[in-house]
Backbone atoms as SQL, in Angstrom:
CREATE TABLE atoms (id INTEGER PRIMARY KEY, chain TEXT, resi INTEGER, resn TEXT, atom TEXT, x REAL, y REAL, z REAL);
INSERT INTO atoms VALUES
  (1, 'A', 1, 'GLN', 'N', 27.644, -58.015, -5.118),
  (2, 'A', 1, 'GLN', 'CA', 28.134, -59.542, -5.665),
  (3, 'A', 1, 'GLN', 'C', 29.593, -59.637, -4.886),
  (4, 'A', 2, 'LEU', 'N', 29.470, -61.060, -4.175),
  (5, 'A', 2, 'LEU', 'CA', 30.798, -61.364, -3.611),
  (6, 'A', 2, 'LEU', 'C', 31.915, -62.228, -4.880),
  (7, 'A', 3, 'HIS', 'N', 32.827, -61.610, -4.577),
  (8, 'A', 3, 'HIS', 'CA', 33.803, -62.142, -5.400),
  (9, 'A', 3, 'HIS', 'C', 34.759, -63.023, -4.393),
  (10, 'A', 4, 'LEU', 'N', 35.264, -64.340, -4.924),
  (11, 'A', 4, 'LEU', 'CA', 36.191, -65.189, -3.789),
  (12, 'A', 4, 'LEU', 'C', 37.237, -65.442, -4.820),
  (13, 'A', 5, 'ALA', 'N', 38.695, -65.219, -4.670),
  (14, 'A', 5, 'ALA', 'CA', 39.627, -65.833, -5.376),
  (15, 'A', 5, 'ALA', 'C', 40.516, -66.905, -4.621),
  (16, 'A', 6, 'GLU', 'N', 40.133, -67.549, -4.996),
  (17, 'A', 6, 'GLU', 'CA', 41.607, -68.763, -4.205),
  (18, 'A', 6, 'GLU', 'C', 42.974, -68.865, -4.664),
  (19, 'A', 7, 'SER', 'N', 43.962, -68.673, -4.280),
  (20, 'A', 7, 'SER', 'CA', 45.344, -69.056, -4.349),
  (21, 'A', 7, 'SER', 'C', 45.676, -70.188, -3.394),
  (22, 'A', 8, 'GLY', 'N', 47.270, -70.574, -4.273),
  (23, 'A', 8, 'GLY', 'CA', 47.797, -71.193, -2.654),
  (24, 'A', 8, 'GLY', 'C', 48.119, -72.928, -3.189),
  (25, 'A', 9, 'GLY', 'N', 47.215, -73.244, -3.913),
  (26, 'A', 9, 'GLY', 'CA', 47.378, -74.674, -4.830),
  (27, 'A', 9, 'GLY', 'C', 48.834, -74.698, -5.482),
  (28, 'A', 10, 'GLY', 'N', 48.870, -76.642, -5.606),
  (29, 'A', 10, 'GLY', 'CA', 49.963, -77.226, -6.235),
  (30, 'A', 10, 'GLY', 'C', 50.319, -78.389, -5.971),
  (31, 'A', 11, 'SER', 'N', 51.503, -78.620, -6.379),
  (32, 'A', 11, 'SER', 'CA', 51.866, -80.228, -6.059),
  (33, 'A', 11, 'SER', 'C', 52.877, -80.306, -5.332),
  (34, 'A', 12, 'VAL', 'N', 52.891, -81.564, -4.693),
  (35, 'A', 12, 'VAL', 'CA', 53.643, -81.616, -3.445),
  (36, 'A', 12, 'VAL', 'C', 53.497, -82.983, -3.047),
  (37, 'A', 13, 'GLN', 'N', 54.715, -83.731, -2.108),
  (38, 'A', 13, 'GLN', 'CA', 54.739, -85.073, -1.927),
  (39, 'A', 13, 'GLN', 'C', 53.985, -85.551, -0.812),
  (40, 'A', 14, 'ALA', 'N', 53.661, -86.347, -0.711),
  (41, 'A', 14, 'ALA', 'CA', 53.172, -86.910, 0.472),
  (42, 'A', 14, 'ALA', 'C', 53.955, -86.499, 1.845),
  (43, 'A', 15, 'GLY', 'N', 53.010, -85.818, 2.618),
  (44, 'A', 15, 'GLY', 'CA', 54.349, -85.638, 4.140),
  (45, 'A', 15, 'GLY', 'C', 53.981, -84.000, 3.771),
  (46, 'A', 16, 'GLY', 'N', 53.990, -83.503, 2.683),
  (47, 'A', 16, 'GLY', 'CA', 54.660, -81.882, 2.611),
  (48, 'A', 16, 'GLY', 'C', 53.091, -81.356, 2.841),
  (49, 'A', 17, 'SER', 'N', 53.370, -80.006, 2.627),
  (50, 'A', 17, 'SER', 'CA', 52.347, -78.938, 3.285),
  (51, 'A', 17, 'SER', 'C', 52.133, -77.831, 1.973),
  (52, 'A', 18, 'LEU', 'N', 50.919, -77.270, 2.221),
  (53, 'A', 18, 'LEU', 'CA', 50.425, -76.232, 1.279),
  (54, 'A', 18, 'LEU', 'C', 49.655, -75.197, 2.619),
  (55, 'A', 19, 'ARG', 'N', 49.666, -73.862, 1.692),
  (56, 'A', 19, 'ARG', 'CA', 48.407, -73.075, 2.648),
  (57, 'A', 19, 'ARG', 'C', 47.571, -72.315, 1.470),
  (58, 'A', 20, 'LEU', 'N', 46.425, -72.570, 1.575),
  (59, 'A', 20, 'LEU', 'CA', 45.555, -72.244, 0.505),
  (60, 'A', 20, 'LEU', 'C', 45.080, -70.580, 1.275),
  (61, 'A', 21, 'SER', 'N', 44.769, -69.668, 0.351),
  (62, 'A', 21, 'SER', 'CA', 44.237, -68.648, 1.200),
  (63, 'A', 21, 'SER', 'C', 43.054, -68.280, -0.146),
  (64, 'A', 22, 'CYS', 'N', 41.998, -67.765, 0.446),
  (65, 'A', 22, 'CYS', 'CA', 40.798, -67.029, -0.097),
  (66, 'A', 22, 'CYS', 'C', 40.489, -65.519, 0.310),
  (67, 'A', 23, 'THR', 'N', 40.480, -64.793, -0.682),
  (68, 'A', 23, 'THR', 'CA', 40.613, -63.655, -0.964),
  (69, 'A', 23, 'THR', 'C', 39.101, -63.003, -1.513),
  (70, 'A', 24, 'PRO', 'N', 38.344, -62.328, -0.151),
  (71, 'A', 24, 'PRO', 'CA', 36.769, -61.624, -0.994),
  (72, 'A', 24, 'PRO', 'C', 36.953, -60.414, -1.426),
  (73, 'A', 25, 'SER', 'N', 35.935, -60.098, -2.714),
  (74, 'A', 25, 'SER', 'CA', 36.082, -58.617, -2.936),
  (75, 'A', 25, 'SER', 'C', 34.989, -58.425, -3.632),
  (76, 'A', 26, 'GLY', 'N', 34.491, -57.383, -3.713),
  (77, 'A', 26, 'GLY', 'CA', 33.012, -56.814, -4.447),
  (78, 'A', 26, 'GLY', 'C', 32.030, -56.380, -3.315),
  (79, 'A', 27, 'ASN', 'N', 32.193, -56.888, -1.981),
  (80, 'A', 27, 'ASN', 'CA', 31.368, -56.582, -1.222),
  (81, 'A', 27, 'ASN', 'C', 31.715, -56.040, 0.231),
  (82, 'A', 28, 'THR', 'N', 31.324, -54.895, 1.028),
  (83, 'A', 28, 'THR', 'CA', 31.811, -54.489, 1.929),
  (84, 'A', 28, 'THR', 'C', 31.595, -55.562, 3.276),
  (85, 'A', 29, 'TYR', 'N', 30.338, -56.249, 3.217),
  (86, 'A', 29, 'TYR', 'CA', 29.598, -56.750, 4.365),
  (87, 'A', 29, 'TYR', 'C', 30.325, -58.094, 4.620),
  (88, 'A', 30, 'ARG', 'N', 30.650, -58.300, 5.864),
  (89, 'A', 30, 'ARG', 'CA', 31.391, -59.516, 6.463),
  (90, 'A', 30, 'ARG', 'C', 30.360, -60.894, 5.556),
  (91, 'A', 31, 'SER', 'N', 30.800, -61.496, 5.595),
  (92, 'A', 31, 'SER', 'CA', 30.144, -63.232, 4.877),
  (93, 'A', 31, 'SER', 'C', 29.832, -63.669, 6.744),
  (94, 'A', 32, 'ASN', 'N', 28.798, -64.604, 6.528),
  (95, 'A', 32, 'ASN', 'CA', 28.358, -65.254, 8.414),
  (96, 'A', 32, 'ASN', 'C', 29.608, -66.449, 8.386),
  (97, 'A', 33, 'CYS', 'N', 29.514, -67.026, 7.466),
  (98, 'A', 33, 'CYS', 'CA', 30.276, -68.235, 7.190),
  (99, 'A', 33, 'CYS', 'C', 30.872, -68.629, 6.179),
  (100, 'A', 34, 'MET', 'N', 32.378, -69.106, 6.325),
  (101, 'A', 34, 'MET', 'CA', 33.538, -69.214, 5.128),
  (102, 'A', 34, 'MET', 'C', 33.845, -70.696, 5.421),
  (103, 'A', 35, 'GLY', 'N', 34.248, -71.360, 4.095),
  (104, 'A', 35, 'GLY', 'CA', 34.546, -72.733, 4.532),
  (105, 'A', 35, 'GLY', 'C', 35.681, -73.150, 3.106),
  (106, 'A', 36, 'TRP', 'N', 36.061, -74.204, 3.226),
  (107, 'A', 36, 'TRP', 'CA', 36.782, -74.963, 2.470),
  (108, 'A', 36, 'TRP', 'C', 36.065, -76.179, 1.780),
  (109, 'A', 37, 'PHE', 'N', 35.812, -76.711, 0.581),
  (110, 'A', 37, 'PHE', 'CA', 35.388, -77.777, 0.351),
  (111, 'A', 37, 'PHE', 'C', 36.392, -78.256, -0.730),
  (112, 'A', 38, 'ARG', 'N', 35.902, -79.316, -1.164),
  (113, 'A', 38, 'ARG', 'CA', 36.737, -80.135, -2.315),
  (114, 'A', 38, 'ARG', 'C', 36.267, -81.142, -2.869),
  (115, 'A', 39, 'GLN', 'N', 36.877, -81.277, -4.229),
  (116, 'A', 39, 'GLN', 'CA', 36.038, -82.104, -4.786),
  (117, 'A', 39, 'GLN', 'C', 36.970, -82.903, -5.845),
  (118, 'A', 40, 'ALA', 'N', 37.431, -84.569, -5.715),
  (119, 'A', 40, 'ALA', 'CA', 38.277, -85.045, -6.444),
  (120, 'A', 40, 'ALA', 'C', 37.618, -86.091, -7.368),
  (121, 'A', 41, 'SER', 'N', 38.713, -85.788, -8.680),
  (122, 'A', 41, 'SER', 'CA', 37.974, -86.602, -9.932),
  (123, 'A', 41, 'SER', 'C', 36.741, -87.835, -9.446),
  (124, 'A', 42, 'GLY', 'N', 36.023, -87.656, -10.303),
  (125, 'A', 42, 'GLY', 'CA', 34.865, -88.452, -9.908),
  (126, 'A', 42, 'GLY', 'C', 34.027, -88.743, -8.291),
  (127, 'A', 43, 'LYS', 'N', 34.356, -88.003, -7.929),
  (128, 'A', 43, 'LYS', 'CA', 33.658, -87.990, -6.743),
  (129, 'A', 43, 'LYS', 'C', 32.805, -86.689, -6.365),
  (130, 'A', 44, 'GLU', 'N', 32.114, -86.764, -5.427),
  (131, 'A', 44, 'GLU', 'CA', 30.974, -85.800, -5.003),
  (132, 'A', 44, 'GLU', 'C', 31.959, -84.590, -4.362),
  (133, 'A', 45, 'ARG', 'N', 31.596, -83.311, -4.263),
  (134, 'A', 45, 'ARG', 'CA', 31.865, -82.032, -3.599),
  (135, 'A', 45, 'ARG', 'C', 31.857, -82.838, -2.224),
  (136, 'A', 46, 'GLU', 'N', 32.694, -82.350, -1.083),
  (137, 'A', 46, 'GLU', 'CA', 32.841, -82.384, 0.470),
  (138, 'A', 46, 'GLU', 'C', 33.555, -81.641, 1.035),
  (139, 'A', 47, 'GLY', 'N', 33.211, -81.477, 2.526),
  (140, 'A', 47, 'GLY', 'CA', 33.674, -80.282, 3.185),
  (141, 'A', 47, 'GLY', 'C', 34.773, -81.000, 3.908),
  (142, 'A', 48, 'VAL', 'N', 35.563, -79.694, 3.693),
  (143, 'A', 48, 'VAL', 'CA', 36.924, -80.141, 4.541),
  (144, 'A', 48, 'VAL', 'C', 37.167, -79.150, 5.668),
  (145, 'A', 49, 'ALA', 'N', 36.862, -78.091, 5.825),
  (146, 'A', 49, 'ALA', 'CA', 36.575, -77.082, 6.928),
  (147, 'A', 49, 'ALA', 'C', 36.140, -75.767, 7.117),
  (148, 'A', 50, 'ALA', 'N', 35.464, -75.285, 7.727),
  (149, 'A', 50, 'ALA', 'CA', 34.819, -74.174, 8.196),
  (150, 'A', 50, 'ALA', 'C', 34.699, -73.150, 9.239),
  (151, 'A', 51, 'MET', 'N', 34.129, -72.125, 9.108),
  (152, 'A', 51, 'MET', 'CA', 34.344, -71.422, 10.460),
  (153, 'A', 51, 'MET', 'C', 33.041, -70.217, 10.417),
  (154, 'A', 52, 'TYR', 'N', 32.488, -70.207, 11.541),
  (155, 'A', 52, 'TYR', 'CA', 31.572, -68.945, 11.658),
  (156, 'A', 52, 'TYR', 'C', 32.536, -68.008, 11.799),
  (157, 'A', 53, 'VAL', 'N', 32.548, -66.599, 10.733),
  (158, 'A', 53, 'VAL', 'CA', 33.380, -65.659, 10.918),
  (159, 'A', 53, 'VAL', 'C', 33.260, -64.513, 12.340),
  (160, 'A', 54, 'SER', 'N', 32.063, -64.512, 12.690),
  (161, 'A', 54, 'SER', 'CA', 31.654, -63.813, 14.031),
  (162, 'A', 54, 'SER', 'C', 32.546, -64.413, 15.040),
  (163, 'A', 55, 'GLY', 'N', 31.996, -65.492, 15.543),
  (164, 'A', 55, 'GLY', 'CA', 32.393, -66.495, 16.534),
  (165, 'A', 55, 'GLY', 'C', 33.700, -67.238, 16.570),
  (166, 'A', 56, 'GLY', 'N', 34.246, -67.623, 15.176),
  (167, 'A', 56, 'GLY', 'CA', 35.392, -67.903, 15.175),
  (168, 'A', 56, 'GLY', 'C', 35.156, -69.469, 15.312),
  (169, 'A', 57, 'ARG', 'N', 34.026, -70.178, 15.531),
  (170, 'A', 57, 'ARG', 'CA', 34.201, -71.479, 15.813),
  (171, 'A', 57, 'ARG', 'C', 34.056, -72.096, 14.552),
  (172, 'A', 58, 'THR', 'N', 35.038, -73.327, 14.635),
  (173, 'A', 58, 'THR', 'CA', 35.274, -74.220, 13.464),
  (174, 'A', 58, 'THR', 'C', 34.531, -75.302, 13.393),
  (175, 'A', 59, 'TRP', 'N', 34.796, -76.254, 12.204),
  (176, 'A', 59, 'TRP', 'CA', 34.668, -77.315, 11.890),
  (177, 'A', 59, 'TRP', 'C', 35.260, -78.241, 11.029),
  (178, 'A', 60, 'TYR', 'N', 35.708, -79.210, 10.981),
  (179, 'A', 60, 'TYR', 'CA', 36.588, -79.675, 10.168),
  (180, 'A', 60, 'TYR', 'C', 36.344, -81.316, 9.643),
  (181, 'A', 61, 'ALA', 'N', 36.247, -81.622, 8.598),
  (182, 'A', 61, 'ALA', 'CA', 35.534, -83.042, 8.528),
  (183, 'A', 61, 'ALA', 'C', 37.107, -84.338, 8.972),
  (184, 'A', 62, 'ASP', 'N', 36.404, -85.221, 9.183),
  (185, 'A', 62, 'ASP', 'CA', 37.288, -86.306, 10.466),
  (186, 'A', 62, 'ASP', 'C', 38.445, -86.551, 9.607),
  (187, 'A', 63, 'SER', 'N', 38.371, -86.338, 8.339),
  (188, 'A', 63, 'SER', 'CA', 39.535, -87.301, 7.514),
  (189, 'A', 63, 'SER', 'C', 40.608, -85.933, 7.944),
  (190, 'A', 64, 'VAL', 'N', 40.694, -84.878, 7.995),
  (191, 'A', 64, 'VAL', 'CA', 41.209, -83.976, 7.813),
  (192, 'A', 64, 'VAL', 'C', 41.740, -83.255, 9.374),
  (193, 'A', 65, 'LYS', 'N', 40.866, -83.810, 10.285),
  (194, 'A', 65, 'LYS', 'CA', 41.484, -83.289, 11.708),
  (195, 'A', 65, 'LYS', 'C', 42.899, -83.365, 12.364),
  (196, 'A', 66, 'GLY', 'N', 43.359, -82.801, 12.819),
  (197, 'A', 66, 'GLY', 'CA', 44.828, -82.532, 13.495),
  (198, 'A', 66, 'GLY', 'C', 45.762, -82.153, 12.442),
  (199, 'A', 67, 'ARG', 'N', 45.490, -82.337, 11.089),
  (200, 'A', 67, 'ARG', 'CA', 46.568, -82.015, 9.885),
  (201, 'A', 67, 'ARG', 'C', 46.156, -80.694, 9.021),
  (202, 'A', 68, 'PHE', 'N', 44.744, -80.479, 9.010),
  (203, 'A', 68, 'PHE', 'CA', 44.316, -79.090, 8.354),
  (204, 'A', 68, 'PHE', 'C', 43.967, -78.090, 9.332),
  (205, 'A', 69, 'THR', 'N', 43.973, -76.598, 8.841),
  (206, 'A', 69, 'THR', 'CA', 43.610, -75.232, 10.209),
  (207, 'A', 69, 'THR', 'C', 43.142, -74.428, 9.155),
  (208, 'A', 70, 'VAL', 'N', 41.961, -74.168, 9.585),
  (209, 'A', 70, 'VAL', 'CA', 41.396, -73.108, 8.928),
  (210, 'A', 70, 'VAL', 'C', 41.469, -71.729, 10.018),
  (211, 'A', 71, 'SER', 'N', 41.884, -70.662, 9.704),
  (212, 'A', 71, 'SER', 'CA', 41.839, -69.591, 9.544),
  (213, 'A', 71, 'SER', 'C', 41.169, -68.301, 9.414),
  (214, 'A', 72, 'LEU', 'N', 41.047, -67.147, 9.961),
  (215, 'A', 72, 'LEU', 'CA', 40.809, -65.890, 8.994),
  (216, 'A', 72, 'LEU', 'C', 41.593, -64.739, 9.365),
  (217, 'A', 73, 'HIS', 'N', 41.933, -64.003, 8.815),
  (218, 'A', 73, 'HIS', 'CA', 42.684, -62.942, 8.751),
  (219, 'A', 73, 'HIS', 'C', 41.676, -61.895, 9.010),
  (220, 'A', 74, 'SER', 'N', 41.420, -61.116, 10.128),
  (221, 'A', 74, 'SER', 'CA', 40.391, -60.152, 10.426),
  (222, 'A', 74, 'SER', 'C', 40.291, -58.759, 9.751),
  (223, 'A', 75, 'ALA', 'N', 41.578, -58.498, 8.795),
  (224, 'A', 75, 'ALA', 'CA', 41.740, -57.292, 8.673),
  (225, 'A', 75, 'ALA', 'C', 40.967, -57.277, 7.245),
  (226, 'A', 76, 'SER', 'N', 41.599, -58.752, 6.555),
  (227, 'A', 76, 'SER', 'CA', 40.949, -58.293, 5.274),
  (228, 'A', 76, 'SER', 'C', 40.195, -59.335, 4.563),
  (229, 'A', 77, 'ASP', 'N', 39.286, -60.145, 5.801),
  (230, 'A', 77, 'ASP', 'CA', 38.511, -60.991, 5.906),
  (231, 'A', 77, 'ASP', 'C', 38.922, -62.287, 4.443),
  (232, 'A', 78, 'THR', 'N', 40.297, -62.801, 4.593),
  (233, 'A', 78, 'THR', 'CA', 41.222, -63.700, 3.652),
  (234, 'A', 78, 'THR', 'C', 40.887, -64.878, 4.874),
  (235, 'A', 79, 'LEU', 'N', 40.655, -65.927, 4.094),
  (236, 'A', 79, 'LEU', 'CA', 40.357, -67.077, 5.366),
  (237, 'A', 79, 'LEU', 'C', 41.739, -67.956, 4.253),
  (238, 'A', 80, 'TYR', 'N', 41.900, -68.988, 5.301),
  (239, 'A', 80, 'TYR', 'CA', 43.448, -69.728, 4.941),
  (240, 'A', 80, 'TYR', 'C', 42.823, -70.904, 5.220),
  (241, 'A', 81, 'LEU', 'N', 43.619, -71.950, 4.639),
  (242, 'A', 81, 'LEU', 'CA', 43.482, -73.343, 4.742),
  (243, 'A', 81, 'LEU', 'C', 45.230, -73.749, 4.773),
  (244, 'A', 82, 'GLU', 'N', 45.381, -73.950, 6.439),
  (245, 'A', 82, 'GLU', 'CA', 46.900, -74.442, 6.625),
  (246, 'A', 82, 'GLU', 'C', 46.564, -75.794, 6.385),
  (247, 'A', 83, 'MET', 'N', 47.620, -76.494, 5.291),
  (248, 'A', 83, 'MET', 'CA', 47.297, -77.997, 5.244),
  (249, 'A', 83, 'MET', 'C', 48.704, -78.955, 5.487),
  (250, 'A', 84, 'ASN', 'N', 48.768, -79.545, 6.429),
  (251, 'A', 84, 'ASN', 'CA', 49.970, -80.227, 6.861),
  (252, 'A', 84, 'ASN', 'C', 50.099, -81.834, 6.588),
  (253, 'A', 85, 'SER', 'N', 50.894, -82.621, 6.906),
  (254, 'A', 85, 'SER', 'CA', 50.819, -84.270, 6.352),
  (255, 'A', 85, 'SER', 'C', 50.194, -84.439, 5.418),
  (256, 'A', 86, 'LEU', 'N', 50.368, -83.819, 4.291),
  (257, 'A', 86, 'LEU', 'CA', 49.134, -84.279, 3.202),
  (258, 'A', 86, 'LEU', 'C', 49.466, -85.651, 2.600),
  (259, 'A', 87, 'LYS', 'N', 48.580, -85.884, 2.118),
  (260, 'A', 87, 'LYS', 'CA', 48.353, -87.650, 1.611),
  (261, 'A', 87, 'LYS', 'C', 47.662, -87.509, 0.126),
  (262, 'A', 88, 'PRO', 'N', 48.219, -88.564, -0.380),
  (263, 'A', 88, 'PRO', 'CA', 47.604, -88.464, -1.900),
  (264, 'A', 88, 'PRO', 'C', 46.170, -88.610, -1.935),
  (265, 'A', 89, 'GLU', 'N', 45.455, -88.650, -1.228),
  (266, 'A', 89, 'GLU', 'CA', 44.019, -88.730, -0.834),
  (267, 'A', 89, 'GLU', 'C', 43.306, -87.198, -0.540),
  (268, 'A', 90, 'ASP', 'N', 44.161, -86.337, -0.223),
  (269, 'A', 90, 'ASP', 'CA', 43.689, -85.137, -0.266),
  (270, 'A', 90, 'ASP', 'C', 43.982, -84.531, -1.740),
  (271, 'A', 91, 'THR', 'N', 44.029, -84.923, -2.505),
  (272, 'A', 91, 'THR', 'CA', 44.129, -84.437, -4.033),
  (273, 'A', 91, 'THR', 'C', 42.652, -84.437, -4.273),
  (274, 'A', 92, 'ALA', 'N', 42.606, -83.056, -5.031),
  (275, 'A', 92, 'ALA', 'CA', 41.239, -82.613, -5.428),
  (276, 'A', 92, 'ALA', 'C', 41.424, -81.220, -5.652),
  (277, 'A', 93, 'MET', 'N', 40.193, -80.641, -6.510),
  (278, 'A', 93, 'MET', 'CA', 40.352, -79.181, -6.453),
  (279, 'A', 93, 'MET', 'C', 39.558, -78.599, -4.919),
  (280, 'A', 94, 'TYR', 'N', 40.180, -77.442, -4.776),
  (281, 'A', 94, 'TYR', 'CA', 39.770, -77.179, -3.414),
  (282, 'A', 94, 'TYR', 'C', 38.891, -75.786, -3.767),
  (283, 'A', 95, 'TYR', 'N', 38.155, -75.633, -3.326),
  (284, 'A', 95, 'TYR', 'CA', 37.121, -74.267, -3.197),
  (285, 'A', 95, 'TYR', 'C', 36.683, -73.359, -2.039),
  (286, 'A', 96, 'CYS', 'N', 36.549, -72.407, -2.078),
  (287, 'A', 96, 'CYS', 'CA', 36.298, -71.302, -1.117),
  (288, 'A', 96, 'CYS', 'C', 34.921, -71.228, -1.077),
  (289, 'A', 97, 'ALA', 'N', 34.125, -70.899, -0.120),
  (290, 'A', 97, 'ALA', 'CA', 32.738, -70.820, -0.619),
  (291, 'A', 97, 'ALA', 'C', 32.431, -69.865, 0.822),
  (292, 'A', 98, 'ALA', 'N', 31.337, -69.046, 0.675),
  (293, 'A', 98, 'ALA', 'CA', 30.841, -68.145, 1.752),
  (294, 'A', 98, 'ALA', 'C', 29.077, -68.304, 1.940),
  (295, 'A', 99, 'VAL', 'N', 28.763, -67.565, 3.107),
  (296, 'A', 99, 'VAL', 'CA', 27.649, -67.611, 3.080),
  (297, 'A', 99, 'VAL', 'C', 27.479, -66.347, 3.513),
  (298, 'A', 100, 'HIS', 'N', 26.694, -65.467, 2.715),
  (299, 'A', 100, 'HIS', 'CA', 26.772, -63.715, 2.393),
  (300, 'A', 100, 'HIS', 'C', 25.544, -63.364, 2.200),
  (301, 'A', 101, 'GLY', 'N', 24.737, -62.448, 3.256),
  (302, 'A', 101, 'GLY', 'CA', 23.633, -61.887, 3.004),
  (303, 'A', 101, 'GLY', 'C', 22.610, -62.616, 3.683),
  (304, 'A', 102, 'ARG', 'N', 22.735, -63.919, 4.420),
  (305, 'A', 102, 'ARG', 'CA', 21.628, -64.404, 4.926),
  (306, 'A', 102, 'ARG', 'C', 22.338, -65.208, 6.226),
  (307, 'A', 103, 'GLY', 'N', 21.791, -66.057, 6.989),
  (308, 'A', 103, 'GLY', 'CA', 22.483, -66.842, 8.146),
  (309, 'A', 103, 'GLY', 'C', 23.205, -67.954, 7.545),
  (310, 'A', 104, 'CYS', 'N', 23.766, -68.524, 8.622),
  (311, 'A', 104, 'CYS', 'CA', 24.383, -69.962, 8.276),
  (312, 'A', 104, 'CYS', 'C', 24.185, -70.798, 9.526),
  (313, 'A', 105, 'THR', 'N', 23.540, -71.886, 9.423),
  (314, 'A', 105, 'THR', 'CA', 23.548, -72.568, 10.543),
  (315, 'A', 105, 'THR', 'C', 24.074, -74.333, 10.887),
  (316, 'A', 106, 'THR', 'N', 24.457, -74.173, 9.434),
  (317, 'A', 106, 'THR', 'CA', 25.339, -75.479, 9.330),
  (318, 'A', 106, 'THR', 'C', 26.447, -75.164, 8.332),
  (319, 'A', 107, 'PRO', 'N', 27.828, -74.482, 8.664),
  (320, 'A', 107, 'PRO', 'CA', 28.626, -74.683, 8.084),
  (321, 'A', 107, 'PRO', 'C', 29.397, -75.749, 7.309),
  (322, 'A', 108, 'GLU', 'N', 28.994, -76.869, 7.464),
  (323, 'A', 108, 'GLU', 'CA', 29.668, -78.014, 6.838),
  (324, 'A', 108, 'GLU', 'C', 29.091, -78.378, 5.652),
  (325, 'A', 109, 'ALA', 'N', 27.599, -77.823, 5.549),
  (326, 'A', 109, 'ALA', 'CA', 26.972, -77.896, 4.426),
  (327, 'A', 109, 'ALA', 'C', 26.854, -77.459, 3.208),
  (328, 'A', 110, 'ALA', 'N', 27.160, -78.017, 2.368),
  (329, 'A', 110, 'ALA', 'CA', 27.639, -77.096, 0.905),
  (330, 'A', 110, 'ALA', 'C', 26.558, -76.450, 0.670),
  (331, 'A', 111, 'ASN', 'N', 25.103, -77.086, 0.666),
  (332, 'A', 111, 'ASN', 'CA', 24.034, -76.561, 0.077),
  (333, 'A', 111, 'ASN', 'C', 23.687, -75.070, 0.804),
  (334, 'A', 112, 'GLU', 'N', 24.756, -74.624, 2.067),
  (335, 'A', 112, 'GLU', 'CA', 24.503, -73.529, 2.937),
  (336, 'A', 112, 'GLU', 'C', 24.875, -72.266, 2.203),
  (337, 'A', 113, 'TYR', 'N', 25.635, -72.475, 1.104),
  (338, 'A', 113, 'TYR', 'CA', 27.179, -71.641, 0.720),
  (339, 'A', 113, 'TYR', 'C', 26.134, -70.792, -0.828),
  (340, 'A', 114, 'ASN', 'N', 26.100, -69.380, -0.805),
  (341, 'A', 114, 'ASN', 'CA', 25.699, -68.980, -1.949),
  (342, 'A', 114, 'ASN', 'C', 26.561, -68.278, -2.978),
  (343, 'A', 115, 'TYR', 'N', 27.976, -68.191, -2.230),
  (344, 'A', 115, 'TYR', 'CA', 29.154, -67.577, -3.240),
  (345, 'A', 115, 'TYR', 'C', 30.040, -68.573, -3.313),
  (346, 'A', 116, 'TRP', 'N', 30.866, -68.645, -4.550),
  (347, 'A', 116, 'TRP', 'CA', 31.800, -70.190, -4.594),
  (348, 'A', 116, 'TRP', 'C', 32.997, -69.224, -5.652),
  (349, 'A', 117, 'GLY', 'N', 34.032, -69.617, -5.056),
  (350, 'A', 117, 'GLY', 'CA', 35.319, -69.569, -6.171),
  (351, 'A', 117, 'GLY', 'C', 35.925, -70.433, -7.321),
  (352, 'A', 118, 'GLN', 'N', 36.358, -70.271, -7.837),
  (353, 'A', 118, 'GLN', 'CA', 36.386, -70.916, -9.093),
  (354, 'A', 118, 'GLN', 'C', 37.671, -72.255, -8.385),
  (355, 'A', 119, 'GLY', 'N', 38.512, -72.195, -7.417),
  (356, 'A', 119, 'GLY', 'CA', 38.862, -73.367, -7.260),
  (357, 'A', 119, 'GLY', 'C', 40.553, -73.269, -7.589),
  (358, 'A', 120, 'THR', 'N', 41.206, -74.327, -6.739),
  (359, 'A', 120, 'THR', 'CA', 42.665, -74.145, -6.861),
  (360, 'A', 120, 'THR', 'C', 43.183, -75.659, -6.614),
  (361, 'A', 121, 'GLN', 'N', 44.096, -76.436, -7.709),
  (362, 'A', 121, 'GLN', 'CA', 44.028, -77.523, -7.930),
  (363, 'A', 121, 'GLN', 'C', 45.275, -78.141, -6.623),
  (364, 'A', 122, 'VAL', 'N', 44.734, -79.080, -5.789),
  (365, 'A', 122, 'VAL', 'CA', 45.894, -79.587, -4.805),
  (366, 'A', 122, 'VAL', 'C', 46.482, -81.043, -5.316),
  (367, 'A', 123, 'THR', 'N', 47.545, -81.502, -5.669),
  (368, 'A', 123, 'THR', 'CA', 48.004, -82.793, -6.088),
  (369, 'A', 123, 'THR', 'C', 49.194, -83.161, -5.292),
  (370, 'A', 124, 'VAL', 'N', 48.469, -84.356, -4.884),
  (371, 'A', 124, 'VAL', 'CA', 49.729, -85.014, -3.417),
  (372, 'A', 124, 'VAL', 'C', 50.021, -86.305, -4.032),
  (373, 'A', 125, 'SER', 'N', 51.177, -86.550, -4.454),
  (374, 'A', 125, 'SER', 'CA', 52.449, -87.790, -4.859),
  (375, 'A', 125, 'SER', 'C', 52.766, -88.415, -3.900),
  (376, 'A', 126, 'SER', 'N', 52.804, -89.737, -3.951),
  (377, 'A', 126, 'SER', 'CA', 53.347, -90.797, -2.635),
  (378, 'A', 126, 'SER', 'C', 54.668, -90.838, -3.183);
């Protein structure tokens, strides 16, 4: 069983930065894809950024391209999301997710993922 623990959320003013971390535990095998999703109040969950763990190929939602960067620390398999130039519309609960124990073909699709963290809140004020 894989456990994902997110950290790094908080409250910032527009234009500020935050870095989210997602640390996996409980299983020694690497996930095939890992990603970040977010859900704002009253809205559906949406993909933010994701990556193929082995190849390093990444995907970003159009709304965050150029502002957010997803990366993986290979030694610990910790997934990061560096968020710069934050906007009020980035306010949401951010979730880390992993495709573990099976193949990954569409890393931007939430239904690909079979493990999810509990989420960390990001609030951006204007």
